Amino acid sequence: MLVSVLLMIALASAEPSVYFREQFEDDAWNSRWVESSHRSDYGKFVLTAGKFYGDAEKDKGLQTSQDAHFYSSSARFDPFSNQGKTLVIQFTVKHEQNIDCGGGYIKLFPADLDQADMHGDSNYNIMFGPDICGPATKKVHVIINYKGKNHLIRKDIRCKDDEYTHLYTLILNPDNTYEVKIDNKKVESGSLEEDWDILPPKKVKDPEAVKPDNWDERERMEDPDDKKPEDWDRPENIADPDAKKPEDWDDEMDGEWEPPMVSNPDYKGEWKPRKIDNPDYKGKWLHPEIDNPDYSADSEIYRFDSIGVIGLDLWQVKSGTVFDNFLITDDATLAEEVGSETWGQTKVSGTHLSGSHLHIHTGVSLESHSPPTSSLAICSKMLCLNKSTSLLSDPYEDIFVTLPTSTLQTVKMLIPAVC
């Protein structure tokens, strides 16, 4: 009996914890997400699946709706500490507007956050997710707050910059290691201590050490026995020996005639002694290091005593980003399974037809921003689109056609023939 009870306790303790999950499956999301009133001009989030999607209901998420605005909204959950446990943060981002400059990241806050007053300077635990601004900035932020100071990861993690939905996952382990995944694939991993400047360095230069005066760092030196040849020095230019004084030259009128100067074929340039190996060469002097008296190891860099709010606190020049499938758990395997069941089932990928901006999205829809420049047609028994089709009557209006999966498979097979 005792064994059975202990087994049940062990199994219960092994169950993964889901601290927060949001897929916007009901109309009560407005009560769960609190808009900050710290500023009066925050942009508005709207609930939508966007211009294209894999599933009209399952792909609904919070979308930024106003250009050139700050956004600030958050959701609260039962507070917890990740001490001794893995922390997994996961969500999806779709920049369907071809974002030029704006954030796509989330922040985890302590439970004492005043949601109504949340703003850019509010203290947070973790900031994670994509950030894009022009061609130079396309990165995944992983910022960790340690003892009140925010620390940026030193590695450059490239984010996705297309208009499709992508799954972002951050895993912090209780052994102070981490992993970043995009679309359920690892893109970076390592040590919190090594990849952030969270702790002071273990070693510092010895302030008492000084390079000896006789330390010779010259690998090569001039040969002291090499002597300049006696006939080395010659002028760089000489009077042209073939020049003749013109017959009509008048010394009284024209002055004394001088032949023009030409390059001296015997000129050898500046003499320099040859180089030889330096017998006294000792190599480059390296400043000796000592243990840093300010360094103190911390086996719990990963730990946060209070995690209770997830928030979207960002700026976007061009709005249209959709956030969805939020998950905070202590189980990386569960997160991967949830990612496969959500993003993996409804993700939209695509193929662009050159010159037409025609997008074929697997699983659901077709979008076109302008008609083909020539009579481009993609035909099957169920689909034929060209310049004359009524679906393309307004080239400046987004057009969406829901298609059966079988038709899309046919279209996908025809893509290489028309691209």
CSV table of C-alpha atoms in Angstrom, one decimal:
chain,number,residue,atom,x,y,z
A,1,MET,CA,0.0,0.0,0.0
A,2,LEU,CA,2.8,2.4,1.0
A,3,VAL,CA,4.6,1.6,-2.3
A,4,SER,CA,1.5,2.4,-4.3
A,5,VAL,CA,1.1,5.7,-2.5
A,6,LEU,CA,4.7,6.6,-3.1
A,7,LEU,CA,4.4,5.7,-6.7
A,8,MET,CA,1.3,7.9,-7.1
A,9,ILE,CA,3.2,10.8,-5.4
A,10,ALA,CA,6.2,10.3,-7.7
A,11,LEU,CA,4.0,10.2,-10.8
A,12,ALA,CA,2.1,13.3,-9.7
A,13,SER,CA,5.3,15.2,-9.1
A,14,ALA,CA,6.5,14.2,-12.5
A,15,GLU,CA,3.5,15.8,-14.2
A,16,PRO,CA,4.5,18.9,-16.2
A,17,SER,CA,3.2,22.2,-14.9
A,18,VAL,CA,1.5,24.6,-17.3
A,19,TYR,CA,1.7,28.0,-15.7
A,20,PHE,CA,0.1,29.9,-18.5
A,21,ARG,CA,-1.5,29.0,-21.9
A,22,GLU,CA,-3.4,31.3,-24.2
A,23,GLN,CA,-4.8,30.4,-27.6
A,24,PHE,CA,-7.6,33.0,-27.7
A,25,GLU,CA,-10.3,30.3,-28.0
A,26,ASP,CA,-13.1,32.4,-26.5
A,27,ASP,CA,-14.4,35.9,-26.3
A,28,ALA,CA,-13.2,36.4,-22.7
A,29,TRP,CA,-9.7,37.2,-23.8
A,30,ASN,CA,-10.4,40.9,-23.1
A,31,SER,CA,-10.9,40.1,-19.4
A,32,ARG,CA,-7.6,38.2,-19.3
A,33,TRP,CA,-5.5,40.8,-21.1
A,34,VAL,CA,-5.1,44.2,-19.5
A,35,GLU,CA,-4.3,47.3,-21.6
A,36,SER,CA,-1.9,49.6,-19.9
A,37,SER,CA,-3.0,53.2,-19.4
A,38,HIS,CA,0.5,54.5,-18.6
A,39,ARG,CA,0.2,56.4,-21.9
A,40,SER,CA,-3.0,57.7,-23.6
A,41,ASP,CA,-1.9,56.9,-27.1
A,42,TYR,CA,-1.0,53.2,-27.0
A,43,GLY,CA,-2.0,51.3,-30.1
A,44,LYS,CA,-4.9,48.8,-30.0
A,45,PHE,CA,-4.7,45.1,-30.2
A,46,VAL,CA,-7.5,43.3,-32.1
A,47,LEU,CA,-8.3,39.6,-32.2
A,48,THR,CA,-7.9,38.2,-35.7
A,49,ALA,CA,-6.3,35.4,-37.7
A,50,GLY,CA,-4.9,38.0,-40.1
A,51,LYS,CA,-5.0,38.2,-43.9
A,52,PHE,CA,-4.1,34.6,-44.4
A,53,TYR,CA,-4.1,31.6,-42.0
A,54,GLY,CA,-4.2,27.9,-41.7
A,55,ASP,CA,-7.4,27.8,-39.6
A,56,ALA,CA,-9.7,30.8,-39.2
A,57,GLU,CA,-10.4,30.1,-35.6
A,58,LYS,CA,-7.3,28.4,-34.3
A,59,ASP,CA,-5.0,31.0,-35.7
A,60,LYS,CA,-6.7,33.9,-34.1
A,61,GLY,CA,-4.4,36.0,-32.0
A,62,LEU,CA,-3.6,39.5,-30.8
A,63,GLN,CA,-2.7,41.8,-33.8
A,64,THR,CA,-1.2,45.2,-33.7
A,65,SER,CA,-3.6,47.5,-35.6
A,66,GLN,CA,-2.2,51.0,-35.8
A,67,ASP,CA,1.0,52.1,-37.5
A,68,ALA,CA,3.7,54.0,-35.6
A,69,HIS,CA,2.4,53.2,-32.1
A,70,PHE,CA,3.6,51.8,-28.8
A,71,TYR,CA,1.7,48.8,-27.5
A,72,SER,CA,1.3,47.6,-24.0
A,73,SER,CA,-0.9,44.7,-22.9
A,74,SER,CA,-0.4,41.9,-20.3
A,75,ALA,CA,-2.0,38.8,-18.8
A,76,ARG,CA,-1.7,37.6,-15.2
A,77,PHE,CA,-1.4,34.0,-14.0
A,78,ASP,CA,-0.7,32.3,-10.6
A,79,PRO,CA,2.7,33.4,-9.6
A,80,PHE,CA,5.5,30.8,-9.3
A,81,SER,CA,9.2,30.4,-8.9
A,82,ASN,CA,11.3,28.3,-11.4
A,83,GLN,CA,13.8,27.4,-8.7
A,84,GLY,CA,15.1,23.9,-9.3
A,85,LYS,CA,12.9,23.5,-12.5
A,86,THR,CA,13.1,24.1,-16.2
A,87,LEU,CA,11.4,27.3,-17.5
A,88,VAL,CA,10.0,27.2,-21.0
A,89,ILE,CA,8.5,30.2,-22.7
A,90,GLN,CA,6.9,29.7,-26.1
A,91,PHE,CA,4.7,31.7,-28.5
A,92,THR,CA,4.1,32.3,-32.2
A,93,VAL,CA,4.6,35.5,-34.2
A,94,LYS,CA,3.4,36.4,-37.7
A,95,HIS,CA,4.7,39.5,-39.3
A,96,GLU,CA,2.2,39.4,-42.2
A,97,GLN,CA,2.7,43.1,-42.9
A,98,ASN,CA,6.4,42.5,-44.0
A,99,ILE,CA,7.5,44.4,-41.0
A,100,ASP,CA,10.2,47.1,-41.5
A,101,CYS,CA,10.8,48.1,-37.9
A,102,GLY,CA,9.2,46.8,-34.8
A,103,GLY,CA,9.3,44.4,-31.9
A,104,GLY,CA,7.8,40.9,-31.8
A,105,TYR,CA,9.0,39.9,-28.3
A,106,ILE,CA,7.3,39.2,-25.0
A,107,LYS,CA,8.3,40.0,-21.4
A,108,LEU,CA,7.9,38.0,-18.3
A,109,PHE,CA,7.2,40.1,-15.2
A,110,PRO,CA,7.3,39.6,-11.4
A,111,ALA,CA,3.8,39.1,-9.9
A,112,ASP,CA,3.9,42.6,-8.3
A,113,LEU,CA,3.6,44.4,-11.7
A,114,ASP,CA,0.9,47.0,-11.9
A,115,GLN,CA,-0.6,46.0,-15.2
A,116,ALA,CA,-2.5,49.2,-15.7
A,117,ASP,CA,0.8,51.1,-15.4
A,118,MET,CA,3.0,48.7,-17.4
A,119,HIS,CA,5.5,50.6,-19.6
A,120,GLY,CA,8.9,50.3,-21.2
A,121,ASP,CA,10.8,50.9,-18.0
A,122,SER,CA,8.8,48.5,-15.9
A,123,ASN,CA,11.0,45.9,-14.2
A,124,TYR,CA,10.9,42.5,-15.9
A,125,ASN,CA,12.5,39.1,-15.5
A,126,ILE,CA,13.0,38.0,-19.1
A,127,MET,CA,12.5,39.6,-22.6
A,128,PHE,CA,12.5,37.1,-25.4
A,129,GLY,CA,11.5,37.2,-29.1
A,130,PRO,CA,12.2,38.7,-32.5
A,131,ASP,CA,13.1,42.3,-33.1
A,132,ILE,CA,13.4,43.8,-36.6
A,133,CYS,CA,14.5,47.3,-37.7
A,134,GLY,CA,15.8,47.7,-41.2
A,135,PRO,CA,18.3,45.3,-42.8
A,136,ALA,CA,20.8,45.6,-39.9
A,137,THR,CA,18.6,44.4,-37.0
A,138,LYS,CA,17.0,41.1,-37.4
A,139,LYS,CA,17.7,39.3,-34.2
A,140,VAL,CA,16.1,37.3,-31.4
A,141,HIS,CA,16.4,39.1,-28.1
A,142,VAL,CA,17.2,37.1,-25.0
A,143,ILE,CA,17.5,39.5,-22.1
A,144,ILE,CA,17.8,38.3,-18.5
A,145,ASN,CA,17.4,40.5,-15.4
A,146,TYR,CA,19.9,39.6,-12.7
A,147,LYS,CA,19.8,41.5,-9.4
A,148,GLY,CA,18.0,44.4,-11.0
A,149,LYS,CA,20.1,44.8,-14.1
A,150,ASN,CA,19.1,43.7,-17.6
A,151,HIS,CA,21.8,41.6,-19.5
A,152,LEU,CA,21.7,41.0,-23.2
A,153,ILE,CA,22.9,37.8,-24.7
A,154,ARG,CA,26.3,38.2,-26.5
A,155,LYS,CA,25.5,35.9,-29.3
A,156,ASP,CA,23.7,37.1,-32.4
A,157,ILE,CA,20.6,34.9,-33.0
A,158,ARG,CA,18.9,35.6,-36.4
A,159,CYS,CA,15.1,35.8,-36.4
A,160,LYS,CA,12.8,35.0,-39.2
A,161,ASP,CA,11.9,38.0,-41.3
A,162,ASP,CA,9.2,36.7,-43.7
A,163,GLU,CA,5.4,37.2,-43.4
A,164,TYR,CA,4.6,33.7,-42.1
A,165,THR,CA,3.9,32.4,-38.6
A,166,HIS,CA,6.9,31.2,-36.6
A,167,LEU,CA,7.2,29.5,-33.3
A,168,TYR,CA,9.7,30.9,-30.8
A,169,THR,CA,10.8,28.9,-27.7
A,170,LEU,CA,13.2,29.7,-24.9
A,171,ILE,CA,14.3,27.0,-22.4
A,172,LEU,CA,16.2,27.9,-19.2
A,173,ASN,CA,17.5,24.9,-17.3
A,174,PRO,CA,18.3,24.6,-13.6
A,175,ASP,CA,22.0,23.8,-14.5
A,176,ASN,CA,22.3,27.4,-15.9
A,177,THR,CA,22.1,26.3,-19.5
A,178,TYR,CA,19.7,27.5,-22.1
A,179,GLU,CA,18.3,26.7,-25.5
A,180,VAL,CA,16.6,28.9,-28.2
A,181,LYS,CA,14.4,27.2,-30.8
A,182,ILE,CA,12.6,28.6,-33.8
A,183,ASP,CA,9.9,26.4,-35.4
A,184,ASN,CA,10.7,23.6,-33.0
A,185,LYS,CA,14.4,23.5,-34.2
A,186,LYS,CA,17.3,24.5,-32.0
A,187,VAL,CA,19.1,27.6,-33.3
A,188,GLU,CA,21.3,28.4,-30.2
A,189,SER,CA,22.3,26.9,-26.9
A,190,GLY,CA,24.9,27.3,-24.2
A,191,SER,CA,25.7,28.6,-20.7
A,192,LEU,CA,24.0,31.6,-19.0
A,193,GLU,CA,27.3,32.5,-17.4
A,194,GLU,CA,29.4,32.2,-20.6
A,195,ASP,CA,27.0,33.8,-23.1
A,196,TRP,CA,25.9,36.8,-20.9
A,197,ASP,CA,27.9,39.4,-18.9
A,198,ILE,CA,25.9,38.5,-15.9
A,199,LEU,CA,28.8,37.7,-13.5
A,200,PRO,CA,32.1,39.4,-13.3
A,201,PRO,CA,34.9,37.6,-15.1
A,202,LYS,CA,36.6,34.8,-13.2
A,203,LYS,CA,40.1,36.2,-14.1
A,204,VAL,CA,41.4,39.7,-14.3
A,205,LYS,CA,44.8,41.2,-15.3
A,206,ASP,CA,47.3,41.3,-12.4
A,207,PRO,CA,47.6,45.0,-11.6
A,208,GLU,CA,51.0,44.4,-10.1
A,209,ALA,CA,52.4,42.8,-13.3
A,210,VAL,CA,54.5,45.0,-15.6
A,211,LYS,CA,56.2,44.1,-18.9
A,212,PRO,CA,60.0,43.9,-18.3
A,213,ASP,CA,62.0,46.6,-19.9
A,214,ASN,CA,64.2,44.1,-21.7
A,215,TRP,CA,61.3,42.1,-23.1
A,216,ASP,CA,61.9,42.0,-26.9
A,217,GLU,CA,58.7,41.5,-29.0
A,218,ARG,CA,60.5,42.0,-32.3
A,219,GLU,CA,60.3,38.7,-34.2
A,220,ARG,CA,62.6,40.1,-37.0
A,221,MET,CA,65.3,42.6,-36.8
A,222,GLU,CA,67.8,44.5,-39.0
A,223,ASP,CA,71.0,42.6,-39.7
A,224,PRO,CA,73.7,44.6,-37.8
A,225,ASP,CA,76.4,43.2,-40.1
A,226,ASP,CA,74.7,44.3,-43.3
A,227,LYS,CA,76.4,47.4,-44.8
A,228,LYS,CA,75.3,49.7,-47.5
A,229,PRO,CA,77.4,49.3,-50.7
A,230,GLU,CA,79.6,52.2,-51.5
A,231,ASP,CA,78.1,52.7,-55.0
A,232,TRP,CA,74.5,52.6,-53.7
A,233,ASP,CA,73.7,56.3,-53.5
A,234,ARG,CA,72.6,57.6,-56.9
A,235,PRO,CA,70.3,60.6,-57.6
A,236,GLU,CA,66.7,59.7,-58.4
A,237,ASN,CA,66.7,62.1,-61.5
A,238,ILE,CA,69.5,63.1,-63.8
A,239,ALA,CA,69.9,65.5,-66.7
A,240,ASP,CA,68.8,63.9,-70.0
A,241,PRO,CA,72.2,63.0,-71.7
A,242,ASP,CA,70.5,63.0,-75.1
A,243,ALA,CA,69.0,66.5,-74.8
A,244,LYS,CA,70.5,69.2,-77.1
A,245,LYS,CA,70.3,72.9,-76.7
A,246,PRO,CA,67.9,74.3,-79.3
A,247,GLU,CA,69.6,76.2,-82.1
A,248,ASP,CA,67.3,79.2,-81.6
A,249,TRP,CA,68.0,79.4,-77.8
A,250,ASP,CA,69.1,82.9,-76.8
A,251,ASP,CA,70.9,82.8,-73.5
A,252,GLU,CA,70.4,86.6,-73.1
A,253,MET,CA,66.7,86.4,-73.8
A,254,ASP,CA,65.9,82.9,-72.5
A,255,GLY,CA,68.4,82.5,-69.7
A,256,GLU,CA,71.0,79.8,-69.3
A,257,TRP,CA,69.8,76.6,-71.0
A,258,GLU,CA,69.5,73.5,-68.8
A,259,PRO,CA,68.7,70.0,-70.1
A,260,PRO,CA,65.5,68.4,-68.9
A,261,MET,CA,65.6,65.9,-66.0
A,262,VAL,CA,64.8,62.2,-66.5
A,263,SER,CA,64.6,59.2,-64.2
A,264,ASN,CA,68.0,57.8,-63.3
A,265,PRO,CA,68.2,54.1,-64.4
A,266,ASP,CA,70.9,53.5,-61.8
A,267,TYR,CA,68.8,54.9,-58.9
A,268,LYS,CA,68.2,52.1,-56.3
A,269,GLY,CA,66.0,54.0,-53.8
A,270,GLU,CA,66.6,54.2,-50.0
A,271,TRP,CA,68.9,51.6,-48.7
A,272,LYS,CA,67.7,49.4,-45.8
A,273,PRO,CA,69.6,46.6,-44.1
A,274,ARG,CA,68.1,43.1,-44.7
A,275,LYS,CA,66.0,41.5,-42.0
A,276,ILE,CA,67.0,38.5,-40.0
A,277,ASP,CA,65.4,36.4,-37.2
A,278,ASN,CA,65.8,38.2,-33.8
A,279,PRO,CA,67.8,35.9,-31.5
A,280,ASP,CA,66.4,37.8,-28.4
A,281,TYR,CA,62.8,37.4,-29.5
A,282,LYS,CA,60.6,36.3,-26.6
A,283,GLY,CA,57.2,36.5,-28.2
A,284,LYS,CA,54.3,38.8,-27.4
A,285,TRP,CA,54.1,39.7,-23.7
A,286,LEU,CA,50.9,38.5,-22.2
A,287,HIS,CA,49.6,40.2,-19.1
A,288,PRO,CA,49.4,37.7,-16.3
A,289,GLU,CA,45.9,37.1,-14.8
A,290,ILE,CA,44.8,36.4,-11.3
A,291,ASP,CA,41.6,35.3,-9.7
A,292,ASN,CA,39.0,38.1,-9.7
A,293,PRO,CA,38.3,39.1,-6.1
A,294,ASP,CA,34.9,40.4,-7.2
A,295,TYR,CA,33.9,37.1,-8.8
A,296,SER,CA,31.4,34.9,-6.9
A,297,ALA,CA,29.9,31.8,-8.6
A,298,ASP,CA,26.1,31.6,-8.7
A,299,SER,CA,24.5,28.2,-9.5
A,300,GLU,CA,21.1,29.9,-9.7
A,301,ILE,CA,21.5,32.6,-12.4
A,302,TYR,CA,18.4,31.0,-14.1
A,303,ARG,CA,16.2,31.4,-11.0
A,304,PHE,CA,13.4,33.9,-10.6
A,305,ASP,CA,11.5,34.0,-7.3
A,306,SER,CA,8.4,35.6,-8.7
A,307,ILE,CA,6.9,35.1,-12.2
A,308,GLY,CA,3.3,36.2,-12.6
A,309,VAL,CA,2.7,38.3,-15.7
A,310,ILE,CA,3.4,38.0,-19.4
A,311,GLY,CA,3.3,41.1,-21.5
A,312,LEU,CA,3.6,42.6,-24.9
A,313,ASP,CA,5.4,45.9,-24.5
A,314,LEU,CA,6.7,47.1,-27.9
A,315,TRP,CA,6.9,49.6,-30.7
A,316,GLN,CA,5.9,49.1,-34.3
A,317,VAL,CA,6.3,51.4,-37.3
A,318,LYS,CA,4.1,49.2,-39.6
A,319,SER,CA,1.4,47.3,-37.7
A,320,GLY,CA,-0.1,43.9,-38.5
A,321,THR,CA,1.9,41.4,-36.3
A,322,VAL,CA,-0.2,38.5,-34.8
A,323,PHE,CA,0.8,37.0,-31.5
A,324,ASP,CA,-0.7,33.6,-30.5
A,325,ASN,CA,-0.1,30.2,-28.8
A,326,PHE,CA,1.4,31.5,-25.6
A,327,LEU,CA,2.8,28.8,-23.3
A,328,ILE,CA,4.7,28.9,-20.1
A,329,THR,CA,5.6,25.5,-18.6
A,330,ASP,CA,8.4,23.5,-16.9
A,331,ASP,CA,8.5,20.8,-19.6
A,332,ALA,CA,10.4,21.3,-22.8
A,333,THR,CA,9.0,18.1,-24.3
A,334,LEU,CA,5.4,19.3,-23.6
A,335,ALA,CA,6.2,22.6,-25.3
A,336,GLU,CA,7.5,20.9,-28.4
A,337,GLU,CA,4.4,18.7,-28.5
A,338,VAL,CA,2.1,21.8,-28.1
A,339,GLY,CA,4.1,23.6,-30.8
A,340,SER,CA,3.5,20.7,-33.2
A,341,GLU,CA,-0.2,20.5,-32.3
A,342,THR,CA,-0.8,24.2,-32.8
A,343,TRP,CA,1.7,25.9,-35.0
A,344,GLY,CA,2.7,22.6,-36.7
A,345,GLN,CA,-0.9,21.9,-37.7
A,346,THR,CA,-2.0,25.3,-39.0
A,347,LYS,CA,1.3,26.9,-40.1
A,348,VAL,CA,1.1,28.7,-43.5
A,349,SER,CA,4.1,28.5,-45.8
A,350,GLY,CA,4.2,29.8,-49.3
A,351,THR,CA,5.7,30.2,-52.8
A,352,HIS,CA,6.0,33.6,-54.5
A,353,LEU,CA,5.6,33.7,-58.3
A,354,SER,CA,8.2,36.1,-59.7
A,355,GLY,CA,6.7,39.3,-61.0
A,356,SER,CA,3.2,38.7,-59.8
A,357,HIS,CA,3.3,38.8,-56.0
A,358,LEU,CA,1.0,35.8,-56.1
A,359,HIS,CA,1.3,33.8,-53.0
A,360,ILE,CA,0.3,30.1,-52.7
A,361,HIS,CA,-0.2,29.2,-49.0
A,362,THR,CA,-0.4,25.5,-48.2
A,363,GLY,CA,-3.5,24.3,-46.4
A,364,VAL,CA,-5.9,27.2,-46.9
A,365,SER,CA,-5.6,30.3,-49.0
A,366,LEU,CA,-4.3,32.3,-52.0
A,367,GLU,CA,-3.4,35.9,-51.8
A,368,SER,CA,-2.5,38.4,-54.5
A,369,HIS,CA,-1.5,42.1,-54.2
A,370,SER,CA,-1.4,42.8,-57.9
A,371,PRO,CA,-2.3,40.9,-61.1
A,372,PRO,CA,0.3,39.1,-63.1
A,373,THR,CA,2.2,41.3,-65.6
A,374,SER,CA,1.5,38.8,-68.4
A,375,SER,CA,-1.2,36.2,-69.0
A,376,LEU,CA,0.1,34.0,-66.2
A,377,ALA,CA,-2.3,31.1,-65.5
A,378,ILE,CA,-2.2,28.3,-62.9
A,379,CYS,CA,-4.7,25.8,-64.0
A,380,SER,CA,-6.2,22.6,-62.6
A,381,LYS,CA,-9.6,21.1,-62.9
A,382,MET,CA,-10.7,23.3,-59.9
A,383,LEU,CA,-8.7,26.4,-60.4
A,384,CYS,CA,-7.7,28.8,-63.1
A,385,LEU,CA,-6.4,32.3,-62.4
A,386,ASN,CA,-5.2,34.9,-64.9
A,387,LYS,CA,-5.5,38.6,-65.7
A,388,SER,CA,-9.1,38.3,-66.7
A,389,THR,CA,-10.4,36.5,-63.7
A,390,SER,CA,-12.9,38.4,-61.6
A,391,LEU,CA,-11.0,37.6,-58.5
A,392,LEU,CA,-8.3,40.0,-59.6
A,393,SER,CA,-10.7,42.9,-60.5
A,394,ASP,CA,-9.0,45.3,-58.1
A,395,PRO,CA,-5.2,44.9,-58.2
A,396,TYR,CA,-4.8,47.1,-55.1
A,397,GLU,CA,-7.1,45.1,-52.9
A,398,ASP,CA,-6.0,41.9,-51.1
A,399,ILE,CA,-7.8,38.9,-52.4
A,400,PHE,CA,-8.2,35.6,-50.7
A,401,VAL,CA,-9.5,32.4,-52.0
A,402,THR,CA,-10.1,29.4,-49.8
A,403,LEU,CA,-9.2,26.2,-51.6
A,404,PRO,CA,-9.5,22.5,-50.9
A,405,THR,CA,-6.2,20.9,-49.9
A,406,SER,CA,-6.3,18.7,-52.9
A,407,THR,CA,-6.4,21.7,-55.2
A,408,LEU,CA,-3.5,23.3,-53.4
A,409,GLN,CA,-1.4,20.2,-53.8
A,410,THR,CA,-2.1,20.4,-57.6
A,411,VAL,CA,-1.1,24.1,-57.6
A,412,LYS,CA,2.1,23.4,-55.6
A,413,MET,CA,3.1,20.8,-58.2
A,414,LEU,CA,2.6,23.3,-61.0
A,415,ILE,CA,4.6,26.1,-59.3
A,416,PRO,CA,8.0,25.1,-60.7
A,417,ALA,CA,6.6,25.2,-64.3
A,418,VAL,CA,5.5,28.8,-64.1
A,419,CYS,CA,8.1,30.4,-61.9
